[in-house]
JSON list of C-alpha atoms in Angstrom, two decimals:
[
{"chain": "A", "resi": 1403, "resn": "UNK", "atom": "CA", "xyz": [-21.04, -25.31, 5.65]},
{"chain": "A", "resi": 1404, "resn": "UNK", "atom": "CA", "xyz": [-18.78, -24.10, 2.86]},
{"chain": "A", "resi": 1405, "resn": "UNK", "atom": "CA", "xyz": [-16.61, -21.10, 3.33]},
{"chain": "A", "resi": 1406, "resn": "UNK", "atom": "CA", "xyz": [-16.61, -18.63, 0.45]},
{"chain": "A", "resi": 1407, "resn": "UNK", "atom": "CA", "xyz": [-13.70, -16.35, -0.12]},
{"chain": "A", "resi": 1408, "resn": "UNK", "atom": "CA", "xyz": [-13.56, -13.33, -2.33]},
{"chain": "A", "resi": 1409, "resn": "UNK", "atom": "CA", "xyz": [-10.47, -13.27, -4.47]},
{"chain": "A", "resi": 1410, "resn": "UNK", "atom": "CA", "xyz": [-9.11, -10.03, -5.79]},
{"chain": "A", "resi": 1411, "resn": "UNK", "atom": "CA", "xyz": [-7.42, -10.50, -9.17]},
{"chain": "A", "resi": 1412, "resn": "UNK", "atom": "CA", "xyz": [-3.84, -9.34, -9.54]},
{"chain": "A", "resi": 1413, "resn": "UNK", "atom": "CA", "xyz": [-2.90, -6.68, -12.03]},
{"chain": "A", "resi": 1414, "resn": "UNK", "atom": "CA", "xyz": [-0.18, -7.37, -14.57]},
{"chain": "A", "resi": 1415, "resn": "UNK", "atom": "CA", "xyz": [2.37, -5.29, -12.63]},
{"chain": "A", "resi": 1416, "resn": "UNK", "atom": "CA", "xyz": [1.62, -7.17, -9.39]},
{"chain": "A", "resi": 1417, "resn": "UNK", "atom": "CA", "xyz": [1.99, -10.52, -11.16]},
{"chain": "A", "resi": 1418, "resn": "UNK", "atom": "CA", "xyz": [5.29, -9.37, -12.64]},
{"chain": "A", "resi": 1419, "resn": "UNK", "atom": "CA", "xyz": [6.61, -8.38, -9.21]},
{"chain": "A", "resi": 1420, "resn": "UNK", "atom": "CA", "xyz": [5.44, -11.70, -7.76]},
{"chain": "A", "resi": 1421, "resn": "UNK", "atom": "CA", "xyz": [7.26, -13.65, -10.45]},
{"chain": "A", "resi": 1422, "resn": "UNK", "atom": "CA", "xyz": [10.36, -11.49, -10.07]},
{"chain": "A", "resi": 1423, "resn": "UNK", "atom": "CA", "xyz": [10.36, -12.21, -6.32]},
{"chain": "A", "resi": 1424, "resn": "UNK", "atom": "CA", "xyz": [9.69, -15.93, -6.80]},
{"chain": "A", "resi": 1425, "resn": "UNK", "atom": "CA", "xyz": [12.25, -16.48, -9.57]},
{"chain": "A", "resi": 1426, "resn": "UNK", "atom": "CA", "xyz": [14.92, -14.44, -7.79]},
{"chain": "A", "resi": 1427, "resn": "UNK", "atom": "CA", "xyz": [14.24, -16.26, -4.51]},
{"chain": "A", "resi": 1428, "resn": "UNK", "atom": "CA", "xyz": [14.46, -19.73, -6.03]},
{"chain": "A", "resi": 1429, "resn": "UNK", "atom": "CA", "xyz": [17.46, -18.60, -8.07]},
{"chain": "A", "resi": 1430, "resn": "UNK", "atom": "CA", "xyz": [19.20, -17.30, -4.95]},
{"chain": "A", "resi": 1431, "resn": "UNK", "atom": "CA", "xyz": [18.61, -20.60, -3.14]},
{"chain": "A", "resi": 1432, "resn": "UNK", "atom": "CA", "xyz": [19.98, -22.53, -6.12]},
{"chain": "A", "resi": 1433, "resn": "UNK", "atom": "CA", "xyz": [22.92, -20.17, -6.51]},
{"chain": "A", "resi": 1434, "resn": "UNK", "atom": "CA", "xyz": [23.95, -20.34, -2.85]},
{"chain": "A", "resi": 1435, "resn": "UNK", "atom": "CA", "xyz": [23.82, -24.15, -2.96]},
{"chain": "A", "resi": 1436, "resn": "UNK", "atom": "CA", "xyz": [25.82, -24.19, -6.19]},
{"chain": "A", "resi": 1437, "resn": "UNK", "atom": "CA", "xyz": [28.36, -21.65, -4.99]},
{"chain": "A", "resi": 1438, "resn": "UNK", "atom": "CA", "xyz": [29.10, -23.27, -1.64]},
{"chain": "A", "resi": 1439, "resn": "UNK", "atom": "CA", "xyz": [28.79, -26.95, -2.54]},
{"chain": "A", "resi": 1440, "resn": "UNK", "atom": "CA", "xyz": [29.86, -27.30, -6.16]},
{"chain": "A", "resi": 1441, "resn": "UNK", "atom": "CA", "xyz": [32.28, -24.48, -7.02]},
{"chain": "A", "resi": 1442, "resn": "UNK", "atom": "CA", "xyz": [35.91, -24.38, -5.85]},
{"chain": "A", "resi": 1443, "resn": "UNK", "atom": "CA", "xyz": [36.32, -22.31, -2.69]},
{"chain": "A", "resi": 1444, "resn": "UNK", "atom": "CA", "xyz": [39.36, -20.82, -1.07]},
{"chain": "A", "resi": 1445, "resn": "UNK", "atom": "CA", "xyz": [37.83, -20.75, 2.44]},
{"chain": "A", "resi": 1446, "resn": "UNK", "atom": "CA", "xyz": [36.76, -23.91, 4.18]},
{"chain": "A", "resi": 1447, "resn": "UNK", "atom": "CA", "xyz": [33.40, -23.77, 5.94]},
{"chain": "A", "resi": 1448, "resn": "UNK", "atom": "CA", "xyz": [31.65, -26.70, 7.53]},
{"chain": "A", "resi": 1449, "resn": "UNK", "atom": "CA", "xyz": [28.57, -28.04, 5.78]},
{"chain": "A", "resi": 1450, "resn": "UNK", "atom": "CA", "xyz": [26.47, -27.29, 8.86]},
{"chain": "A", "resi": 1451, "resn": "UNK", "atom": "CA", "xyz": [27.63, -23.69, 8.92]},
{"chain": "A", "resi": 1452, "resn": "UNK", "atom": "CA", "xyz": [26.84, -23.19, 5.22]},
{"chain": "A", "resi": 1453, "resn": "UNK", "atom": "CA", "xyz": [23.38, -24.71, 5.57]},
{"chain": "A", "resi": 1454, "resn": "UNK", "atom": "CA", "xyz": [22.55, -22.78, 8.74]},
{"chain": "A", "resi": 1455, "resn": "UNK", "atom": "CA", "xyz": [23.85, -19.38, 7.61]},
{"chain": "A", "resi": 1456, "resn": "UNK", "atom": "CA", "xyz": [23.31, -19.36, 3.84]},
{"chain": "A", "resi": 1457, "resn": "UNK", "atom": "CA", "xyz": [20.49, -21.81, 3.04]},
{"chain": "A", "resi": 1458, "resn": "UNK", "atom": "CA", "xyz": [18.03, -21.98, 5.97]},
{"chain": "A", "resi": 1459, "resn": "UNK", "atom": "CA", "xyz": [17.19, -18.24, 6.05]},
{"chain": "A", "resi": 1460, "resn": "UNK", "atom": "CA", "xyz": [16.10, -18.47, 2.42]},
{"chain": "A", "resi": 1461, "resn": "UNK", "atom": "CA", "xyz": [13.98, -21.55, 3.05]},
{"chain": "A", "resi": 1462, "resn": "UNK", "atom": "CA", "xyz": [11.94, -19.93, 5.85]},
{"chain": "A", "resi": 1463, "resn": "UNK", "atom": "CA", "xyz": [9.82, -17.61, 3.66]},
{"chain": "A", "resi": 1464, "resn": "UNK", "atom": "CA", "xyz": [9.68, -19.98, 0.66]},
{"chain": "A", "resi": 1465, "resn": "UNK", "atom": "CA", "xyz": [6.21, -21.50, 1.36]},
{"chain": "A", "resi": 1466, "resn": "UNK", "atom": "CA", "xyz": [4.61, -18.05, 1.75]},
{"chain": "A", "resi": 1467, "resn": "UNK", "atom": "CA", "xyz": [6.31, -16.71, -1.34]},
{"chain": "A", "resi": 1468, "resn": "UNK", "atom": "CA", "xyz": [5.12, -19.69, -3.37]},
{"chain": "A", "resi": 1469, "resn": "UNK", "atom": "CA", "xyz": [1.56, -19.05, -2.09]},
{"chain": "A", "resi": 1470, "resn": "UNK", "atom": "CA", "xyz": [1.86, -15.33, -2.89]},
{"chain": "A", "resi": 1471, "resn": "UNK", "atom": "CA", "xyz": [1.28, -13.98, 0.62]},
{"chain": "A", "resi": 1472, "resn": "UNK", "atom": "CA", "xyz": [2.05, -10.25, 0.80]},
{"chain": "A", "resi": 1473, "resn": "UNK", "atom": "CA", "xyz": [3.05, -10.35, 4.47]},
{"chain": "A", "resi": 1474, "resn": "UNK", "atom": "CA", "xyz": [5.64, -13.06, 3.80]},
{"chain": "A", "resi": 1475, "resn": "UNK", "atom": "CA", "xyz": [7.02, -11.06, 0.89]},
{"chain": "A", "resi": 1476, "resn": "UNK", "atom": "CA", "xyz": [7.36, -8.06, 3.20]},
{"chain": "A", "resi": 1477, "resn": "UNK", "atom": "CA", "xyz": [9.49, -9.79, 5.81]},
{"chain": "A", "resi": 1478, "resn": "UNK", "atom": "CA", "xyz": [11.42, -11.77, 3.18]},
{"chain": "A", "resi": 1479, "resn": "UNK", "atom": "CA", "xyz": [12.65, -8.43, 1.84]},
{"chain": "A", "resi": 1480, "resn": "UNK", "atom": "CA", "xyz": [14.44, -7.95, 5.17]},
{"chain": "A", "resi": 1481, "resn": "UNK", "atom": "CA", "xyz": [16.04, -11.40, 5.05]},
{"chain": "A", "resi": 1482, "resn": "UNK", "atom": "CA", "xyz": [17.46, -10.81, 1.58]},
{"chain": "A", "resi": 1483, "resn": "UNK", "atom": "CA", "xyz": [19.36, -7.75, 2.80]},
{"chain": "A", "resi": 1484, "resn": "UNK", "atom": "CA", "xyz": [21.83, -10.15, 4.45]},
{"chain": "A", "resi": 1485, "resn": "UNK", "atom": "CA", "xyz": [22.63, -11.61, 1.02]},
{"chain": "A", "resi": 1486, "resn": "UNK", "atom": "CA", "xyz": [22.95, -8.14, -0.45]},
{"chain": "A", "resi": 1487, "resn": "UNK", "atom": "CA", "xyz": [25.49, -7.19, 2.24]},
{"chain": "A", "resi": 1488, "resn": "UNK", "atom": "CA", "xyz": [27.28, -10.53, 1.88]},
{"chain": "A", "resi": 1489, "resn": "UNK", "atom": "CA", "xyz": [27.71, -10.08, -1.86]},
{"chain": "A", "resi": 1490, "resn": "UNK", "atom": "CA", "xyz": [28.96, -6.49, -1.52]},
{"chain": "A", "resi": 1491, "resn": "UNK", "atom": "CA", "xyz": [31.45, -7.60, 1.13]},
{"chain": "A", "resi": 1492, "resn": "UNK", "atom": "CA", "xyz": [32.75, -10.48, -1.00]},
{"chain": "A", "resi": 1493, "resn": "UNK", "atom": "CA", "xyz": [33.04, -8.21, -4.06]},
{"chain": "A", "resi": 1494, "resn": "UNK", "atom": "CA", "xyz": [35.14, -5.79, -1.99]},
{"chain": "A", "resi": 1495, "resn": "UNK", "atom": "CA", "xyz": [37.21, -8.25, 0.05]},
{"chain": "A", "resi": 1496, "resn": "UNK", "atom": "CA", "xyz": [37.66, -11.28, -2.20]},
{"chain": "A", "resi": 1497, "resn": "UNK", "atom": "CA", "xyz": [38.43, -10.29, -5.81]},
{"chain": "A", "resi": 1498, "resn": "UNK", "atom": "CA", "xyz": [38.85, -13.91, -6.90]},
{"chain": "A", "resi": 1499, "resn": "UNK", "atom": "CA", "xyz": [35.12, -14.50, -6.28]},
{"chain": "A", "resi": 1500, "resn": "UNK", "atom": "CA", "xyz": [33.78, -11.29, -7.79]},
{"chain": "A", "resi": 1501, "resn": "UNK", "atom": "CA", "xyz": [31.73, -13.11, -10.44]},
{"chain": "A", "resi": 1502, "resn": "UNK", "atom": "CA", "xyz": [30.10, -15.42, -7.89]},
{"chain": "A", "resi": 1503, "resn": "UNK", "atom": "CA", "xyz": [29.26, -12.50, -5.61]},
{"chain": "A", "resi": 1504, "resn": "UNK", "atom": "CA", "xyz": [27.96, -10.44, -8.54]},
{"chain": "A", "resi": 1505, "resn": "UNK", "atom": "CA", "xyz": [25.48, -13.18, -9.39]},
{"chain": "A", "resi": 1506, "resn": "UNK", "atom": "CA", "xyz": [24.37, -13.23, -5.76]},
{"chain": "A", "resi": 1507, "resn": "UNK", "atom": "CA", "xyz": [24.03, -9.43, -5.83]},
{"chain": "A", "resi": 1508, "resn": "UNK", "atom": "CA", "xyz": [21.82, -9.44, -8.94]},
{"chain": "A", "resi": 1509, "resn": "UNK", "atom": "CA", "xyz": [19.57, -12.14, -7.47]},
{"chain": "A", "resi": 1510, "resn": "UNK", "atom": "CA", "xyz": [19.36, -10.36, -4.10]},
{"chain": "A", "resi": 1511, "resn": "UNK", "atom": "CA", "xyz": [18.43, -7.06, -5.75]},
{"chain": "A", "resi": 1512, "resn": "UNK", "atom": "CA", "xyz": [15.81, -8.84, -7.85]},
{"chain": "A", "resi": 1513, "resn": "UNK", "atom": "CA", "xyz": [14.35, -10.57, -4.83]},
{"chain": "A", "resi": 1514, "resn": "UNK", "atom": "CA", "xyz": [14.30, -7.38, -2.77]},
{"chain": "A", "resi": 1515, "resn": "UNK", "atom": "CA", "xyz": [12.67, -5.34, -5.52]},
{"chain": "A", "resi": 1516, "resn": "UNK", "atom": "CA", "xyz": [10.12, -8.07, -6.27]},
{"chain": "A", "resi": 1517, "resn": "UNK", "atom": "CA", "xyz": [9.25, -8.82, -2.65]},
{"chain": "A", "resi": 1518, "resn": "UNK", "atom": "CA", "xyz": [8.93, -5.24, -1.46]},
{"chain": "A", "resi": 1519, "resn": "UNK", "atom": "CA", "xyz": [6.99, -4.12, -4.55]},
{"chain": "A", "resi": 1520, "resn": "UNK", "atom": "CA", "xyz": [4.67, -7.11, -4.48]},
{"chain": "A", "resi": 1521, "resn": "UNK", "atom": "CA", "xyz": [3.95, -6.70, -0.77]},
{"chain": "A", "resi": 1522, "resn": "UNK", "atom": "CA", "xyz": [3.10, -3.02, -1.20]},
{"chain": "A", "resi": 1523, "resn": "UNK", "atom": "CA", "xyz": [1.07, -3.33, -4.40]},
{"chain": "A", "resi": 1524, "resn": "UNK", "atom": "CA", "xyz": [-0.81, -6.49, -3.42]},
{"chain": "A", "resi": 1525, "resn": "UNK", "atom": "CA", "xyz": [-1.56, -5.03, 0.01]},
{"chain": "A", "resi": 1526, "resn": "UNK", "atom": "CA", "xyz": [-3.10, -2.01, -1.72]},
{"chain": "A", "resi": 1527, "resn": "UNK", "atom": "CA", "xyz": [-5.18, -4.27, -3.99]},
{"chain": "A", "resi": 1528, "resn": "UNK", "atom": "CA", "xyz": [-6.46, -6.25, -1.02]},
{"chain": "A", "resi": 1529, "resn": "UNK", "atom": "CA", "xyz": [-7.07, -3.13, 1.05]},
{"chain": "A", "resi": 1530, "resn": "UNK", "atom": "CA", "xyz": [-4.72, -4.26, 3.79]},
{"chain": "A", "resi": 1531, "resn": "UNK", "atom": "CA", "xyz": [-2.27, -1.38, 3.42]},
{"chain": "A", "resi": 1532, "resn": "UNK", "atom": "CA", "xyz": [-1.70, 1.10, 6.19]},
{"chain": "A", "resi": 1533, "resn": "UNK", "atom": "CA", "xyz": [-3.83, 4.23, 6.00]},
{"chain": "A", "resi": 1534, "resn": "UNK", "atom": "CA", "xyz": [-2.21, 7.54, 5.17]},
{"chain": "A", "resi": 1535, "resn": "UNK", "atom": "CA", "xyz": [-1.11, 9.52, 8.22]},
{"chain": "A", "resi": 1536, "resn": "UNK", "atom": "CA", "xyz": [-3.24, 12.48, 7.14]},
{"chain": "A", "resi": 1537, "resn": "UNK", "atom": "CA", "xyz": [-6.42, 10.38, 7.19]},
{"chain": "A", "resi": 1538, "resn": "UNK", "atom": "CA", "xyz": [-5.52, 8.96, 10.60]},
{"chain": "A", "resi": 1539, "resn": "UNK", "atom": "CA", "xyz": [-4.92, 12.46, 11.96]},
{"chain": "A", "resi": 1540, "resn": "UNK", "atom": "CA", "xyz": [-8.23, 13.68, 10.49]},
{"chain": "A", "resi": 1541, "resn": "UNK", "atom": "CA", "xyz": [-10.10, 10.75, 12.06]},
{"chain": "A", "resi": 1542, "resn": "UNK", "atom": "CA", "xyz": [-8.55, 11.43, 15.45]},
{"chain": "A", "resi": 1543, "resn": "UNK", "atom": "CA", "xyz": [-9.33, 15.12, 15.18]},
{"chain": "A", "resi": 1544, "resn": "UNK", "atom": "CA", "xyz": [-12.98, 14.32, 14.43]},
{"chain": "A", "resi": 1545, "resn": "UNK", "atom": "CA", "xyz": [-13.10, 11.84, 17.31]},
{"chain": "A", "resi": 1546, "resn": "UNK", "atom": "CA", "xyz": [-11.67, 14.18, 19.91]},
{"chain": "A", "resi": 1547, "resn": "UNK", "atom": "CA", "xyz": [-12.85, 17.53, 18.58]},
{"chain": "A", "resi": 1548, "resn": "UNK", "atom": "CA", "xyz": [-15.30, 19.18, 20.88]},
{"chain": "A", "resi": 1549, "resn": "UNK", "atom": "CA", "xyz": [-14.45, 16.97, 23.85]},
{"chain": "A", "resi": 1550, "resn": "UNK", "atom": "CA", "xyz": [-12.94, 18.78, 26.83]},
{"chain": "A", "resi": 1551, "resn": "UNK", "atom": "CA", "xyz": [-9.38, 17.90, 27.75]},
{"chain": "A", "resi": 1552, "resn": "UNK", "atom": "CA", "xyz": [-9.17, 15.67, 30.77]}
]
């Protein structure tokens, strides 16, 4: 028995946010690898530390972002905040690496904006968004109106 699925087409804005998230995500992975493995560094970190702290967190949501899953985009927007904070800290504390950190900052902002916007807009398209609080309150009022308090 074949399983049929209904696909909801993406609007142009949603596609743009998806591509912004995807390109920024892949760019951030590539940039972190380039920065910590190929550019001269003043601080010495072990390879294991760099992979565990800077690379692995970005690889976790990658399959879902490639597939365009709104839920994955939503939680990936939380992961990228670490890279945002890291870049701001390096810009402030390590002036010799301001250009490297600025590139990370631009990619992190792009990924955050793309992921959070895509998750919200695509969720609305698919009808999986959270209902407005007013409608929830109205539904509860209708449900319990007229019933005696227990």
